[in-house]
Tab-separated table of C-alpha atoms in Angstrom:
chain	number	residue	atom	x	y	z
A	1	MET	CA	64.128	150.309	141.203
A	2	THR	CA	65.539	147.116	139.628
A	3	PRO	CA	69.193	146.813	138.629
A	4	SER	CA	68.277	146.772	134.941
A	5	LYS	CA	66.320	150.018	135.267
A	6	THR	CA	69.151	151.637	137.177
A	7	ILE	CA	71.566	150.695	134.410
A	8	ALA	CA	69.143	151.821	131.724
A	9	VAL	CA	69.603	155.508	132.519
A	10	ASN	CA	73.404	155.700	132.385
A	11	GLY	CA	75.553	156.829	129.471
A	12	PHE	CA	76.943	153.381	128.749
A	13	THR	CA	73.502	152.056	127.899
A	14	LYS	CA	72.894	154.888	125.459
A	15	ASN	CA	76.205	154.329	123.661
A	16	TYR	CA	76.569	150.544	123.887
A	17	TRP	CA	76.171	150.218	120.107
A	18	ILE	CA	79.741	151.519	119.687
A	19	ALA	CA	80.937	148.103	120.873
A	20	PHE	CA	79.719	146.376	117.709
A	21	PRO	CA	81.788	148.452	115.230
A	22	ILE	CA	84.728	147.832	117.579
A	23	ILE	CA	84.106	144.073	117.405
A	24	LEU	CA	83.956	144.329	113.610
A	25	THR	CA	87.219	146.290	113.526
A	26	ILE	CA	88.937	143.652	115.667
A	27	TYR	CA	87.617	140.854	113.467
A	28	LEU	CA	88.734	142.571	110.258
A	29	SER	CA	92.133	143.534	111.685
A	30	PHE	CA	93.009	139.981	112.697
A	31	ARG	CA	91.576	137.806	109.951
A	32	THR	CA	93.029	134.340	110.227
A	33	LYS	CA	95.707	132.989	107.925
A	34	ASN	CA	95.270	129.531	109.403
A	35	TYR	CA	92.629	128.927	106.763
A	36	TYR	CA	89.825	126.433	107.291
A	37	TRP	CA	90.354	123.764	104.639
A	38	ASP	CA	86.785	123.907	103.320
A	39	GLY	CA	87.046	127.687	103.052
A	40	ILE	CA	89.901	127.400	100.563
A	41	GLY	CA	87.856	124.831	98.657
A	42	PHE	CA	84.849	127.165	98.594
A	43	ALA	CA	87.007	130.036	97.343
A	44	GLN	CA	88.504	127.872	94.582
A	45	ILE	CA	85.065	126.746	93.423
A	46	ILE	CA	83.784	130.330	93.398
A	47	GLU	CA	86.734	131.601	91.356
A	48	ASP	CA	86.566	128.670	88.927
A	49	ALA	CA	82.819	129.037	88.325
A	50	THR	CA	81.973	130.609	84.972
A	51	GLY	CA	78.480	131.543	86.098
A	52	PHE	CA	75.616	130.302	88.239
A	53	ASP	CA	76.373	126.678	87.472
A	54	GLY	CA	76.036	123.439	89.397
A	55	SER	CA	79.558	123.598	90.795
A	56	LEU	CA	78.334	126.214	93.289
A	57	LEU	CA	75.704	123.919	94.773
A	58	HIS	CA	76.630	121.393	97.457
A	59	PRO	CA	74.087	119.612	99.689
A	60	ASN	CA	76.011	120.276	102.917
A	61	HIS	CA	75.873	124.056	102.401
A	62	LEU	CA	73.452	124.587	99.553
A	63	PHE	CA	73.373	128.396	99.348
A	64	TYR	CA	76.801	129.311	100.711
A	65	ASN	CA	78.922	129.141	97.559
A	66	PHE	CA	76.077	130.682	95.581
A	67	ALA	CA	75.936	133.659	97.966
A	68	GLY	CA	79.733	133.830	98.029
A	69	PHE	CA	79.853	133.900	94.223
A	70	ILE	CA	77.510	136.901	94.121
A	71	ALA	CA	79.537	138.724	96.785
A	72	TYR	CA	82.777	137.931	94.942
A	73	LYS	CA	81.501	139.260	91.621
A	74	ILE	CA	80.336	142.465	93.313
A	75	ALA	CA	83.709	142.847	95.044
A	76	LEU	CA	85.519	142.474	91.699
A	77	ILE	CA	83.785	145.630	90.484
A	78	PHE	CA	85.655	147.616	93.130
A	79	ASP	CA	88.898	145.603	93.227
A	80	ASP	CA	89.706	143.329	90.306
A	81	SER	CA	92.598	141.719	92.206
A	82	ILE	CA	90.633	140.625	95.271
A	83	ARG	CA	90.512	136.900	96.018
A	84	ALA	CA	87.359	134.993	96.877
A	85	VAL	CA	88.762	133.813	100.213
A	86	ASP	CA	89.167	137.450	101.293
A	87	VAL	CA	85.586	138.224	100.297
A	88	LEU	CA	84.291	135.231	102.247
A	89	GLN	CA	86.322	136.193	105.309
A	90	ILE	CA	85.144	139.804	105.255
A	91	LEU	CA	81.557	138.681	104.783
A	92	ASN	CA	81.799	136.383	107.792
A	93	CYS	CA	83.186	139.219	109.918
A	94	PHE	CA	79.997	141.167	109.215
A	95	PHE	CA	77.775	138.107	109.720
A	96	ALA	CA	79.476	137.387	113.054
A	97	VAL	CA	78.851	140.930	114.291
A	98	LEU	CA	75.199	140.616	113.272
A	99	CYS	CA	75.112	137.391	115.295
A	100	ALA	CA	76.468	139.274	118.314
A	101	MET	CA	73.836	141.991	117.899
A	102	VAL	CA	70.952	139.503	117.707
A	103	PHE	CA	72.424	137.538	120.613
A	104	PHE	CA	72.608	140.708	122.706
A	105	GLU	CA	68.917	141.410	122.060
A	106	ILE	CA	68.057	137.848	123.093
A	107	LEU	CA	70.053	138.164	126.313
A	108	LYS	CA	68.464	141.500	127.213
A	109	THR	CA	65.057	139.871	126.895
A	110	VAL	CA	65.816	136.736	128.906
A	111	THR	CA	68.019	138.218	131.664
A	112	ARG	CA	66.444	141.699	132.048
A	113	ASN	CA	69.957	142.860	132.884
A	114	PHE	CA	71.752	145.160	130.463
A	115	ALA	CA	75.311	144.872	131.811
A	116	LEU	CA	75.090	141.097	132.181
A	117	SER	CA	73.770	140.817	128.622
A	118	PHE	CA	76.589	142.978	127.304
A	119	VAL	CA	79.340	141.014	129.069
A	120	SER	CA	77.817	137.696	127.980
A	121	THR	CA	77.706	138.932	124.388
A	122	MET	CA	81.396	139.814	124.565
A	123	ILE	CA	82.135	136.301	125.844
A	124	PHE	CA	80.253	134.946	122.848
A	125	ALA	CA	81.992	137.253	120.356
A	126	PHE	CA	85.516	136.577	121.631
A	127	SER	CA	85.262	132.916	122.607
A	128	ALA	CA	88.104	131.101	120.866
A	129	THR	CA	86.414	129.004	118.196
A	130	TRP	CA	83.765	131.588	117.364
A	131	TRP	CA	86.367	134.356	117.042
A	132	LYS	CA	88.557	132.243	114.770
A	133	PHE	CA	85.739	131.165	112.471
A	134	ALA	CA	84.234	134.660	112.454
A	135	THR	CA	87.403	135.715	110.630
A	136	ASP	CA	87.593	132.699	108.320
A	137	ALA	CA	85.761	131.450	105.238
A	138	ASN	CA	83.064	128.971	106.298
A	139	ALA	CA	79.322	128.363	106.152
A	140	TYR	CA	78.809	128.036	109.916
A	141	ILE	CA	78.603	131.738	110.792
A	142	PRO	CA	75.718	132.678	108.424
A	143	SER	CA	73.896	129.491	109.396
A	144	VAL	CA	74.154	130.344	113.108
A	145	LEU	CA	72.954	133.874	112.299
A	146	PHE	CA	69.682	132.472	110.979
A	147	LEU	CA	69.412	130.151	113.993
A	148	LEU	CA	69.755	133.151	116.320
A	149	ILE	CA	67.140	135.066	114.343
A	150	SER	CA	64.865	132.030	114.651
A	151	PHE	CA	65.499	131.764	118.390
A	152	ASN	CA	64.781	135.455	118.865
A	153	LEU	CA	61.390	134.908	117.224
A	154	LEU	CA	60.760	131.959	119.550
A	155	LEU	CA	61.265	133.708	122.902
A	156	PRO	CA	58.395	132.903	125.304
A	157	ASP	CA	56.997	136.448	125.563
A	158	LYS	CA	56.757	136.964	121.805
A	159	LYS	CA	53.845	136.262	119.489
A	160	ASN	CA	54.131	132.887	117.780
A	161	ARG	CA	55.073	133.148	114.111
A	162	PRO	CA	55.481	129.571	112.876
A	163	LEU	CA	55.689	130.465	109.187
A	164	LEU	CA	58.380	133.089	109.701
A	165	VAL	CA	60.363	130.741	111.948
A	166	ALA	CA	60.055	128.024	109.291
A	167	LEU	CA	61.519	130.445	106.756
A	168	THR	CA	64.461	131.576	108.913
A	169	HIS	CA	65.229	128.029	110.059
A	170	SER	CA	65.126	126.841	106.448
A	171	PHE	CA	67.679	129.466	105.481
A	172	ALA	CA	69.901	128.278	108.325
A	173	MET	CA	69.704	124.762	106.850
A	174	PHE	CA	70.380	126.070	103.349
A	175	PHE	CA	73.649	127.547	104.611
A	176	HIS	CA	74.566	124.388	106.518
A	177	GLN	CA	72.779	121.089	107.032
A	178	LEU	CA	73.752	120.881	110.721
A	179	ALA	CA	71.072	123.497	111.385
A	180	LEU	CA	68.666	120.553	111.042
A	181	PHE	CA	69.288	119.680	114.703
A	182	PHE	CA	67.652	122.941	115.721
A	183	PHE	CA	64.301	121.340	114.807
A	184	PRO	CA	63.494	119.967	118.312
A	185	VAL	CA	64.437	123.375	119.742
A	186	VAL	CA	61.753	125.021	117.632
A	187	ILE	CA	59.166	122.433	118.673
A	188	VAL	CA	59.856	122.944	122.393
A	189	ALA	CA	60.043	126.733	122.039
A	190	LEU	CA	56.728	126.903	120.175
A	191	TRP	CA	55.117	124.737	122.844
A	192	PHE	CA	56.201	127.165	125.559
A	193	GLN	CA	55.393	130.192	123.420
A	194	THR	CA	51.788	129.056	122.955
A	195	ALA	CA	51.253	128.103	126.618
A	196	SER	CA	48.194	130.363	126.922
A	197	LEU	CA	46.414	128.650	124.021
A	198	GLU	CA	44.377	125.454	123.915
A	199	SER	CA	46.262	122.217	123.319
A	200	LYS	CA	44.781	121.731	119.842
A	201	THR	CA	45.855	125.220	118.832
A	202	ARG	CA	49.355	124.660	120.209
A	203	VAL	CA	49.713	121.453	118.222
A	204	SER	CA	48.351	123.223	115.144
A	205	VAL	CA	51.013	125.937	115.419
A	206	ILE	CA	53.758	123.319	115.682
A	207	ILE	CA	52.423	121.358	112.711
A	208	LYS	CA	52.206	124.547	110.664
A	209	TYR	CA	55.882	125.229	111.339
A	210	ALA	CA	56.987	121.636	110.731
A	211	LEU	CA	55.151	121.245	107.430
A	212	THR	CA	56.326	124.614	106.140
A	213	ALA	CA	59.958	124.032	107.116
A	214	PHE	CA	59.898	120.525	105.631
A	215	SER	CA	58.284	121.698	102.392
A	216	LEU	CA	60.733	124.567	101.961
A	217	THR	CA	63.885	122.585	102.679
A	218	PHE	CA	63.046	119.189	101.226
A	219	GLY	CA	61.386	120.747	98.196
A	220	THR	CA	64.372	122.985	97.497
A	221	PHE	CA	66.834	120.113	97.813
A	222	CYS	CA	64.712	117.995	95.459
A	223	ILE	CA	64.597	120.773	92.861
A	224	VAL	CA	68.346	121.356	93.079
A	225	PHE	CA	69.118	117.634	92.808
A	226	TYR	CA	66.938	117.302	89.721
A	227	ALA	CA	68.485	120.412	88.168
A	228	LEU	CA	71.982	119.007	88.734
A	229	THR	CA	71.385	115.403	87.686
A	230	GLY	CA	68.112	115.230	85.791
A	231	SER	CA	67.377	112.155	87.920
A	232	VAL	CA	64.395	111.237	90.097
A	233	ASP	CA	66.146	108.240	91.655
A	234	ALA	CA	65.273	108.372	95.373
A	235	LYS	CA	68.324	106.366	96.477
A	236	ALA	CA	70.674	108.598	94.516
A	237	PHE	CA	68.957	111.659	95.962
A	238	PHE	CA	69.412	110.551	99.573
A	239	ARG	CA	73.040	109.551	98.929
A	240	TRP	CA	73.631	113.050	97.578
A	241	LEU	CA	71.671	114.699	100.381
A	242	MET	CA	73.514	112.899	103.189
A	243	TRP	CA	76.998	113.006	101.683
A	244	TYR	CA	79.963	113.573	103.962
A	245	SER	CA	83.708	113.272	103.492
A	246	PRO	CA	84.614	109.543	103.352
A	247	GLU	CA	87.605	109.906	105.701
A	248	ASN	CA	85.254	111.222	108.382
A	249	GLY	CA	82.055	109.885	109.833
A	250	PHE	CA	80.630	108.183	112.865
A	251	THR	CA	82.793	106.769	115.639
A	252	PHE	CA	81.635	104.650	118.575
A	253	ASP	CA	84.674	104.651	120.858
A	254	PHE	CA	82.895	105.927	123.993
A	255	VAL	CA	85.979	106.876	126.023
A	256	LYS	CA	87.648	108.676	123.136
A	257	ASN	CA	84.410	110.418	122.153
A	258	LEU	CA	83.872	111.571	125.735
A	259	PHE	CA	87.383	113.006	125.877
A	260	LEU	CA	86.946	114.797	122.540
A	261	THR	CA	83.561	116.158	123.632
A	262	LEU	CA	84.947	117.569	126.881
A	263	ARG	CA	87.990	118.959	125.102
A	264	GLY	CA	85.750	120.493	122.463
A	265	HIS	CA	83.777	122.436	125.062
A	266	LEU	CA	86.983	123.798	126.567
A	267	ARG	CA	88.271	124.789	123.136
A	268	LEU	CA	85.044	126.607	122.397
A	269	PHE	CA	86.168	129.244	124.883
A	270	PHE	CA	89.966	128.878	125.096
A	271	ASP	CA	92.442	127.711	122.465
A	272	GLY	CA	95.998	128.277	121.311
A	273	ARG	CA	99.532	127.535	122.476
A	274	LEU	CA	101.807	129.331	124.919
A	275	THR	CA	104.642	128.945	122.395
A	276	PHE	CA	102.746	131.264	120.026
A	277	PHE	CA	103.320	134.238	122.334
A	278	GLN	CA	105.012	137.200	120.628
A	279	LEU	CA	107.227	139.418	122.762
A	280	ASP	CA	106.464	142.931	121.519
A	281	PHE	CA	104.518	145.964	122.715
A	282	ILE	CA	101.093	144.510	121.885
A	283	GLY	CA	102.006	141.158	123.400
A	284	VAL	CA	103.282	142.724	126.628
A	285	ALA	CA	100.287	145.080	126.941
A	286	ALA	CA	97.774	142.260	126.444
A	287	SER	CA	99.728	140.086	128.886
A	288	ILE	CA	99.540	142.769	131.580
A	289	ILE	CA	95.764	143.052	131.127
A	290	PHE	CA	95.474	139.262	131.247
A	291	VAL	CA	97.447	139.039	134.501
A	292	ILE	CA	95.480	141.885	136.121
A	293	ALA	CA	92.089	140.457	135.086
A	294	THR	CA	92.984	136.904	136.122
A	295	THR	CA	94.448	138.007	139.456
A	296	ALA	CA	91.459	140.217	140.243
A	297	LEU	CA	89.076	137.395	139.359
A	298	LEU	CA	90.873	134.892	141.585
A	299	ILE	CA	90.991	137.386	144.474
A	300	GLN	CA	87.263	138.068	144.149
A	301	ILE	CA	86.463	134.361	144.125
A	302	GLY	CA	88.832	133.673	147.018
A	303	ARG	CA	87.335	136.403	149.205
A	304	ASN	CA	83.810	135.102	148.876
A	305	THR	CA	82.926	131.769	147.328
A	306	ASN	CA	79.211	132.014	148.144
A	307	PRO	CA	78.258	133.674	144.820
A	308	LEU	CA	79.994	130.856	142.956
A	309	LYS	CA	78.243	128.248	145.109
A	310	ASN	CA	74.861	129.890	144.535
A	311	PHE	CA	75.564	130.024	140.810
A	312	ALA	CA	76.469	126.324	140.753
A	313	GLN	CA	73.417	125.346	142.810
A	314	ASN	CA	71.158	126.457	139.973
A	315	PHE	CA	72.414	123.577	137.877
A	316	VAL	CA	71.214	120.971	140.373
A	317	ASN	CA	67.904	122.727	140.915
A	318	GLY	CA	65.077	121.134	138.962
A	319	LYS	CA	63.054	124.342	139.088
A	320	PHE	CA	65.842	126.175	137.253
A	321	TRP	CA	65.753	123.696	134.358
A	322	ARG	CA	61.958	123.894	134.117
A	323	GLN	CA	62.064	127.552	133.120
A	324	PRO	CA	60.945	127.785	129.463
A	325	ILE	CA	64.086	129.554	128.265
A	326	ILE	CA	66.408	127.159	130.126
A	327	ALA	CA	64.500	124.052	129.057
A	328	THR	CA	64.610	125.232	125.452
A	329	CYS	CA	68.351	125.940	125.611
A	330	ALA	CA	68.937	122.558	127.254
A	331	VAL	CA	67.181	120.855	124.334
A	332	TRP	CA	69.272	122.997	121.993
A	333	CYS	CA	72.507	121.795	123.602
A	334	LEU	CA	71.494	118.159	123.980
A	335	SER	CA	70.266	117.890	120.398
A	336	TYR	CA	73.698	118.787	119.070
A	337	ILE	CA	75.810	117.146	121.772
A	338	ALA	CA	74.040	113.807	121.262
A	339	PHE	CA	74.734	113.846	117.522
A	340	LEU	CA	78.258	115.270	117.707
A	341	PHE	CA	79.237	112.783	120.409
A	342	PHE	CA	79.317	110.175	117.627
A	343	PHE	CA	79.801	112.268	114.473
A	344	ILE	CA	83.362	113.625	114.176
A	345	PRO	CA	83.534	114.733	117.848
A	346	ALA	CA	87.012	116.177	117.216
A	347	ASN	CA	85.507	118.973	115.105
A	348	THR	CA	85.087	121.678	117.740
A	349	PHE	CA	83.756	124.121	115.143
A	350	TYR	CA	80.572	122.055	114.760
A	351	ARG	CA	79.807	123.090	118.348
A	352	LEU	CA	79.373	126.670	117.184
A	353	PHE	CA	75.793	125.685	116.422
A	354	TYR	CA	74.938	125.522	120.121
A	355	VAL	CA	77.472	127.769	121.867
A	356	PRO	CA	74.805	130.537	122.144
A	357	ALA	CA	72.622	128.171	124.186
A	358	LEU	CA	75.481	127.399	126.584
A	359	ILE	CA	76.089	131.090	127.220
A	360	ILE	CA	72.379	131.836	127.654
A	361	ILE	CA	72.129	129.148	130.350
A	362	ILE	CA	75.127	130.638	132.177
A	363	ALA	CA	73.811	134.201	131.857
A	364	VAL	CA	70.340	133.301	133.122
A	365	SER	CA	71.881	131.457	136.062
A	366	VAL	CA	73.881	134.574	136.963
A	367	ALA	CA	70.812	136.785	136.519
A	368	LYS	CA	68.730	134.500	138.716
A	369	THR	CA	71.044	135.028	141.701
A	370	GLU	CA	71.682	138.722	140.962
A	371	THR	CA	70.595	141.425	143.428
A	372	PRO	CA	71.804	145.015	143.957
A	373	GLN	CA	73.885	143.702	146.866
A	374	THR	CA	75.487	140.910	144.821
A	375	SER	CA	76.009	142.741	141.534
A	376	ILE	CA	79.669	141.788	141.798
A	377	ARG	CA	78.798	138.552	139.929
A	378	LYS	CA	78.445	140.194	136.561
A	379	TRP	CA	81.719	142.037	137.126
A	380	ARG	CA	83.385	138.712	137.877
A	381	LEU	CA	81.989	137.593	134.558
A	382	GLY	CA	83.492	140.741	133.062
A	383	LEU	CA	86.914	139.892	134.492
A	384	PHE	CA	86.568	136.392	133.075
A	385	CYS	CA	85.707	137.912	129.682
A	386	ALA	CA	88.759	140.198	129.773
A	387	ALA	CA	91.064	137.307	130.699
A	388	MET	CA	89.538	135.086	128.001
A	389	PHE	CA	89.881	137.829	125.375
A	390	CYS	CA	93.561	138.403	126.171
A	391	ALA	CA	94.405	134.692	126.332
A	392	ASN	CA	92.754	133.936	122.999
A	393	PHE	CA	94.257	137.031	121.408
A	394	LEU	CA	97.793	136.310	122.635
A	395	PHE	CA	97.994	132.567	122.051
A	396	PHE	CA	95.520	131.899	119.245
A	397	ILE	CA	94.016	134.712	117.194
A	398	ARG	CA	96.944	137.091	116.757
A	399	PRO	CA	99.535	134.407	115.895
A	400	PHE	CA	97.212	132.852	113.323
A	401	SER	CA	96.521	136.234	111.724
A	402	GLN	CA	100.142	136.154	110.532
A	403	VAL	CA	102.066	133.803	108.274
A	404	MET	CA	103.799	131.448	110.686
A	405	ASP	CA	107.069	129.688	109.894
A	406	ASP	CA	107.050	125.991	109.010
A	407	THR	CA	103.416	125.949	107.897
A	408	PRO	CA	101.851	125.031	104.539
A	409	LEU	CA	101.000	128.698	103.956
A	410	ALA	CA	104.629	129.745	104.433
A	411	LEU	CA	105.729	127.112	101.910
A	412	THR	CA	102.898	128.149	99.594
A	413	LEU	CA	104.033	131.753	99.520
A	414	LYS	CA	107.635	130.636	99.021
A	415	MET	CA	106.626	128.798	95.845
A	416	ARG	CA	105.378	132.051	94.313
A	417	SER	CA	108.980	133.003	93.590
A	418	VAL	CA	109.708	129.573	92.110
A	419	TRP	CA	106.688	128.896	89.910
A	420	ASN	CA	105.248	130.828	86.967
A	421	ASP	CA	102.514	130.568	84.358
A	422	LYS	CA	104.371	127.714	82.629
A	423	THR	CA	104.417	125.560	85.752
A	424	VAL	CA	102.442	122.326	85.770
A	425	VAL	CA	101.942	120.550	89.096
A	426	ILE	CA	101.052	116.858	88.989
A	427	TYR	CA	99.080	115.453	91.928
A	428	ASP	CA	97.234	112.221	92.622
A	429	GLU	CA	94.703	113.147	95.305
A	430	ARG	CA	93.266	116.378	96.618
A	431	ASN	CA	93.901	117.294	100.222
A	432	SER	CA	93.780	120.448	102.309
A	433	ASP	CA	97.499	121.183	101.957
A	434	ASN	CA	97.887	120.831	98.200
A	435	GLN	CA	94.659	122.747	97.587
A	436	LEU	CA	96.021	125.599	99.712
A	437	VAL	CA	99.196	125.667	97.611
A	438	ARG	CA	97.170	125.574	94.423
A	439	TYR	CA	94.846	128.373	95.488
A	440	PHE	CA	97.597	130.836	96.350
A	441	ASN	CA	99.521	130.023	93.155
A	442	PRO	CA	96.708	130.622	90.657
A	443	GLU	CA	99.025	131.012	87.657
A	444	THR	CA	100.022	127.329	87.873
A	445	ARG	CA	98.148	124.484	86.210
A	446	TRP	CA	97.339	121.396	88.274
A	447	ILE	CA	96.562	118.068	86.634
A	448	LEU	CA	95.859	114.597	87.982
A	449	LEU	CA	98.507	111.928	87.595
A	450	GLU	CA	97.520	109.365	84.988
A	451	SER	CA	100.810	107.783	83.928
A	452	THR	CA	104.504	108.531	83.444
A	453	ARG	CA	103.671	109.064	79.776
A	454	ASP	CA	101.805	112.235	80.734
A	455	LEU	CA	104.825	113.391	82.720
A	456	LYS	CA	107.160	112.832	79.805
A	457	LEU	CA	104.803	114.637	77.437
A	458	ALA	CA	104.523	117.625	79.774
A	459	ALA	CA	108.290	117.788	80.243
A	460	THR	CA	108.995	117.693	76.504
A	461	ASN	CA	106.500	120.514	75.861
A	462	LYS	CA	108.868	122.986	77.510
A	463	GLN	CA	106.708	123.140	80.609
A	464	ASP	CA	108.030	123.435	84.133
A	465	VAL	CA	106.757	120.170	85.640
A	466	TRP	CA	106.611	119.490	89.373
A	467	LEU	CA	105.309	116.528	91.346
A	468	GLU	CA	103.326	116.996	94.552
A	469	THR	CA	103.389	114.671	97.594
A	470	THR	CA	100.518	112.397	96.570
A	471	ALA	CA	101.954	111.908	93.080
A	472	ILE	CA	105.444	111.261	94.476
A	473	GLU	CA	104.093	108.635	96.870
A	474	LYS	CA	102.089	106.932	94.129
A	475	LEU	CA	105.107	106.749	91.825
A	476	ASN	CA	107.323	105.445	94.626
A	477	ALA	CA	104.807	102.697	95.402
A	478	ALA	CA	105.655	100.720	92.236
A	479	PRO	CA	109.218	99.616	91.315
A	480	GLU	CA	108.947	100.673	87.662
A	481	THR	CA	107.664	104.182	88.303
A	482	SER	CA	109.898	104.569	91.342
A	483	GLU	CA	112.951	103.971	89.179
A	484	TRP	CA	111.656	106.431	86.586
A	485	LEU	CA	111.225	109.060	89.298
A	486	LYS	CA	114.782	108.574	90.581
A	487	GLN	CA	116.168	109.079	87.103
A	488	ASN	CA	114.080	112.109	86.223
A	489	GLN	CA	113.707	114.177	89.379
A	490	SER	CA	115.869	117.216	89.996
A	491	GLN	CA	117.438	117.032	93.452
A	492	GLU	CA	118.390	120.710	93.262
A	493	SER	CA	114.729	121.695	92.829
A	494	ARG	CA	113.087	120.034	95.787
A	495	VAL	CA	110.935	121.832	98.364
A	496	GLU	CA	109.344	120.125	101.342
A	497	LEU	CA	107.725	120.596	104.723
A	498	VAL	CA	107.839	117.289	106.574
A	499	ASN	CA	107.257	116.974	110.310
A	500	LYS	CA	104.724	115.472	112.726
A	501	ALA	CA	102.000	117.831	111.504
A	502	TYR	CA	102.681	118.130	107.763
A	503	ASN	CA	103.861	116.063	104.827
A	504	LEU	CA	104.152	118.431	101.903
A	505	LYS	CA	106.715	117.860	99.138
A	506	PHE	CA	107.351	119.236	95.679
A	507	VAL	CA	110.020	117.933	93.320
A	508	ARG	CA	110.808	119.154	89.839
A	509	ILE	CA	111.052	116.834	86.848
A	510	ALA	CA	114.269	117.518	85.002
A	511	ALA	CA	113.794	118.592	81.403
A	512	LYS	CA	115.189	116.165	78.823
């Protein structure tokens, strides 16, 4: 009897599904307050939208705000005070659990080992960056969900379904454009999946997928662009389609990019700071588990290093990489790593698009060397998972689920007691910090700085006028406006958060 069959008859296998509601409960209980900057922007757009208008459509994540708007409007029926960012976070918690469920099914198929699949799924669910973004507002989680659904359809032993894969992959791209780099994965997977067919038929299946996926995605983007602009200008269309934030982009510093790439892979699984540790009952309990799991893991490795050597040998074995599932996952990883090596390599969260492939490769390597006599390997993996969970919880997830001192959010909440519905905040440029302050002070009115004349007019209209950092810096840049600011600002009403990480200031204009 194989190990997987032995495991299949025990009680744990019958009740494993309980783990997924537990994951959901953990996600919901520790939703991040270290908000992803785009998430706040999405929430603001959704709340500002008067209906299904063009403001909800963005080429980088075409369907995300649209779907979020629908979810937000439904949520308002049950709670008219709920904020869009909360809806988006809760939605992602559910999407992330669905990802874990699909991932578990994939692992069971490719490893034929229930316990190994379960532990590997927990590593996926509680890896640092995934866990954080599973509890945040962002388009990555639903996009990865559709990639996992696509990959599940592409497993070698399953019937080829090019049209269905084209549909699911297209939806992944509609939620985020980075899903585009899954295209070579589908091509390779379909080639392996149709291995028993004639070459012409195999090529035909691939072409059927490619044409369908292209027609669905490109056609939809064309329709949306025309609906938004009324233009058929090809150059304008491609500028819109390939838009990215101007302060970011491609970088070709090889040494720096290599460092950021290596650091990004570490941060996929572990992140946080030791200084974030909180000395209370939960902190102490999690610390004890962390120490026990880490110590047990090190003792197990120290007693017998052969399992680790055998595991590592797989990665220098050409036969291992020629397995269809491993070759496909390797293409999956390389497709993204090659692009992200040059495109904003510091953004670890972009690597969420291929973290499932990394874990599948590791799990298959463990399964390949697994026997009833060496089943200790998966339990070592379990100890690693427990240590990783506790470390991320203690130093990353739990601290960020609370409002931390000396952060933009802390200052934002402080301003609630200072500002009211007569407050006008003048700013010059949008950035992540001032948009966070704006979002959590919805009663205020924010306007762009045009001239000191506008400031004088606002101040004389019995409005409570404040200047934000970007407006202050713009006024200070010119002698004339700098002098005006000195004469009109109220030194008693000045709030700021200035350190190495933040530069956030608000100063009140004295009423005349």
